[in-house]
Amino acid sequence: MLRKIPAMLLTAALLTSSVAATAAFAQTAPVQQQKIKVNLNNKELPFPQDIVTENGVAYVNASTLAIALGGSAAWDTMNKSLLVAKDKTYALRMYQNSTFAYKNGKETRVPYAPRVTTGAVLVPLVFIAQELGAKVTYDAKTLTYNLSIEVKS
């Protein structure tokens, strides 16, 4: 009988910890997000990575967005910064994990920092689209961002 008590206590401890671990995982596991779309001038703009949302902010591939809006984006690995530029008149340098930035050579703050992922740099969709001259609306029913910008020919 005395040998069974430690075995029962060990079993109870293991069961309790596994239930607690399962409950903790369930609380921290990310919720499966619905597919967000982006349209540019009424045509869907495909991104090489899924659009990521965090705290209501949609993050997209920096290069894809910048090029689609007539600009460019380049990651500087030495400074861990992203340069978004357009038409020799606009340049924004944003830094990884920081809201500190330079806009056209002047110090400024940005609302959200770029995020580096495997093979890509993600930027806040609405902020960068507006900075590059696009008008942005959001349709909550269809989970679609609609960007419109004048196309230069």
Short mmCIF file of C-alpha atoms in Angstrom, two decimals:
data_model
loop_
_atom_site.label_atom_id
_atom_site.label_comp_id
_atom_site.label_asym_id
_atom_site.label_seq_id
_atom_site.Cartn_x
_atom_site.Cartn_y
_atom_site.Cartn_z
CA MET A 1 0.00 0.00 0.00
CA LEU A 2 2.82 2.41 0.85
CA ARG A 3 4.37 1.80 -2.57
CA LYS A 4 1.12 2.71 -4.34
CA ILE A 5 0.80 6.18 -2.75
CA PRO A 6 3.91 7.71 -4.43
CA ALA A 7 2.82 6.21 -7.75
CA MET A 8 -0.69 7.67 -7.37
CA LEU A 9 0.74 11.08 -6.40
CA LEU A 10 3.07 11.05 -9.41
CA THR A 11 0.21 10.10 -11.73
CA ALA A 12 -1.99 12.86 -10.29
CA ALA A 13 0.80 15.42 -10.68
CA LEU A 14 1.43 14.43 -14.30
CA LEU A 15 -2.26 14.59 -15.18
CA THR A 16 -2.67 17.99 -13.50
CA SER A 17 0.36 19.46 -15.25
CA SER A 18 -0.70 18.18 -18.67
CA VAL A 19 -4.17 19.69 -18.25
CA ALA A 20 -2.64 23.00 -17.14
CA ALA A 21 -0.20 22.97 -20.06
CA THR A 22 -3.02 22.26 -22.51
CA ALA A 23 -5.09 25.12 -21.07
CA ALA A 24 -2.12 27.50 -21.24
CA PHE A 25 -1.40 26.55 -24.85
CA ALA A 26 -5.04 27.05 -25.80
CA GLN A 27 -4.90 30.60 -24.41
CA THR A 28 -1.67 31.56 -26.20
CA ALA A 29 -2.21 29.73 -29.49
CA PRO A 30 -2.86 32.19 -32.32
CA VAL A 31 -6.36 32.39 -33.70
CA GLN A 32 -6.66 31.25 -37.30
CA GLN A 33 -6.99 34.48 -39.25
CA GLN A 34 -9.37 34.96 -42.12
CA LYS A 35 -7.86 35.77 -45.50
CA ILE A 36 -7.38 39.50 -46.00
CA LYS A 37 -7.26 40.84 -49.55
CA VAL A 38 -5.77 43.98 -51.04
CA ASN A 39 -7.08 45.55 -54.23
CA LEU A 40 -5.14 48.17 -56.15
CA ASN A 41 -7.24 50.24 -58.56
CA ASN A 42 -9.94 47.53 -58.46
CA LYS A 43 -7.57 44.62 -59.19
CA GLU A 44 -6.38 42.17 -56.57
CA LEU A 45 -2.77 42.76 -55.51
CA PRO A 46 -1.15 39.39 -54.74
CA PHE A 47 1.53 39.18 -52.05
CA PRO A 48 4.17 36.42 -51.81
CA GLN A 49 3.44 35.98 -48.09
CA ASP A 50 0.13 35.96 -46.26
CA ILE A 51 -0.96 39.29 -44.86
CA VAL A 52 -0.30 39.34 -41.12
CA THR A 53 -2.46 41.31 -38.71
CA GLU A 54 -1.50 42.29 -35.20
CA ASN A 55 -3.51 44.60 -32.96
CA GLY A 56 -5.63 45.65 -35.94
CA VAL A 57 -2.64 46.53 -38.15
CA ALA A 58 -2.16 44.68 -41.44
CA TYR A 59 1.47 43.98 -42.43
CA VAL A 60 2.43 43.18 -46.03
CA ASN A 61 5.57 42.53 -48.08
CA ALA A 62 7.39 45.87 -48.38
CA SER A 63 8.82 45.38 -51.88
CA THR A 64 5.57 44.16 -53.40
CA LEU A 65 3.61 47.09 -52.00
CA ALA A 66 6.21 49.74 -52.87
CA ILE A 67 6.68 48.53 -56.45
CA ALA A 68 2.92 48.31 -57.01
CA LEU A 69 2.60 51.95 -55.91
CA GLY A 70 5.43 53.17 -58.15
CA GLY A 71 8.17 53.16 -55.54
CA SER A 72 10.85 50.83 -54.27
CA ALA A 73 11.88 49.20 -51.01
CA ALA A 74 15.28 47.86 -49.97
CA TRP A 75 16.49 46.26 -46.75
CA ASP A 76 19.87 47.38 -45.34
CA THR A 77 21.27 44.45 -43.37
CA MET A 78 24.10 46.52 -41.86
CA ASN A 79 21.79 49.11 -40.29
CA LYS A 80 18.77 46.80 -39.97
CA SER A 81 16.66 49.37 -41.72
CA LEU A 82 14.24 49.58 -44.61
CA LEU A 83 14.39 52.34 -47.20
CA VAL A 84 11.12 53.06 -49.02
CA ALA A 85 11.47 55.59 -51.83
CA LYS A 86 9.51 57.08 -54.70
CA ASP A 87 10.26 59.50 -57.56
CA LYS A 88 13.42 61.04 -56.07
CA THR A 89 11.08 63.17 -53.94
CA TYR A 90 10.22 60.76 -51.14
CA ALA A 91 12.46 58.62 -48.95
CA LEU A 92 11.54 56.96 -45.66
CA ARG A 93 14.11 54.97 -43.68
CA MET A 94 12.50 52.81 -40.99
CA TYR A 95 14.40 50.71 -38.46
CA GLN A 96 13.67 47.18 -37.24
CA ASN A 97 11.87 47.15 -33.87
CA SER A 98 11.80 50.96 -33.69
CA THR A 99 9.36 53.74 -34.47
CA PHE A 100 12.31 56.11 -35.00
CA ALA A 101 12.73 56.96 -38.70
CA TYR A 102 14.00 59.49 -41.20
CA LYS A 103 11.59 60.99 -43.71
CA ASN A 104 13.31 62.93 -46.50
CA GLY A 105 16.37 63.27 -44.27
CA LYS A 106 14.53 64.60 -41.21
CA GLU A 107 14.02 62.68 -37.98
CA THR A 108 10.46 61.53 -37.43
CA ARG A 109 8.37 58.81 -35.80
CA VAL A 110 6.35 56.17 -37.59
CA PRO A 111 3.34 54.47 -36.01
CA TYR A 112 4.67 50.93 -36.52
CA ALA A 113 8.11 49.42 -37.11
CA PRO A 114 8.88 47.13 -40.06
CA ARG A 115 9.02 43.42 -39.23
CA VAL A 116 11.70 41.14 -40.59
CA THR A 117 10.62 37.60 -41.39
CA THR A 118 12.27 34.76 -43.24
CA GLY A 119 12.84 36.06 -46.74
CA ALA A 120 10.85 39.28 -46.41
CA VAL A 121 10.33 42.56 -44.64
CA LEU A 122 6.74 43.35 -43.67
CA VAL A 123 5.43 46.90 -43.32
CA PRO A 124 2.14 48.37 -42.10
CA LEU A 125 -0.06 48.38 -45.20
CA VAL A 126 -2.17 51.49 -44.60
CA PHE A 127 0.68 53.71 -43.40
CA ILE A 128 3.07 52.90 -46.25
CA ALA A 129 0.33 52.99 -48.91
CA GLN A 130 -0.72 56.46 -47.78
CA GLU A 131 2.91 57.62 -47.59
CA LEU A 132 3.36 56.54 -51.22
CA GLY A 133 0.27 58.50 -52.30
CA ALA A 134 -2.51 55.91 -52.30
CA LYS A 135 -5.98 56.48 -50.92
CA VAL A 136 -6.97 53.58 -48.66
CA THR A 137 -10.38 52.28 -47.65
CA TYR A 138 -11.27 49.10 -45.79
CA ASP A 139 -14.33 46.91 -46.30
CA ALA A 140 -14.82 45.00 -43.04
CA LYS A 141 -17.47 42.71 -44.55
CA THR A 142 -15.13 41.33 -47.21
CA LEU A 143 -11.88 41.91 -45.25
CA THR A 144 -10.55 43.88 -48.21
CA TYR A 145 -8.27 46.90 -48.33
CA ASN A 146 -8.93 49.01 -51.41
CA LEU A 147 -6.02 51.16 -52.60
CA SER A 148 -6.38 53.72 -55.34
CA ILE A 149 -3.59 55.73 -56.90
CA GLU A 150 -3.13 57.58 -60.17
CA VAL A 151 -1.10 55.51 -62.59
CA LYS A 152 1.55 57.50 -64.47
CA SER A 153 2.00 56.43 -68.06
#
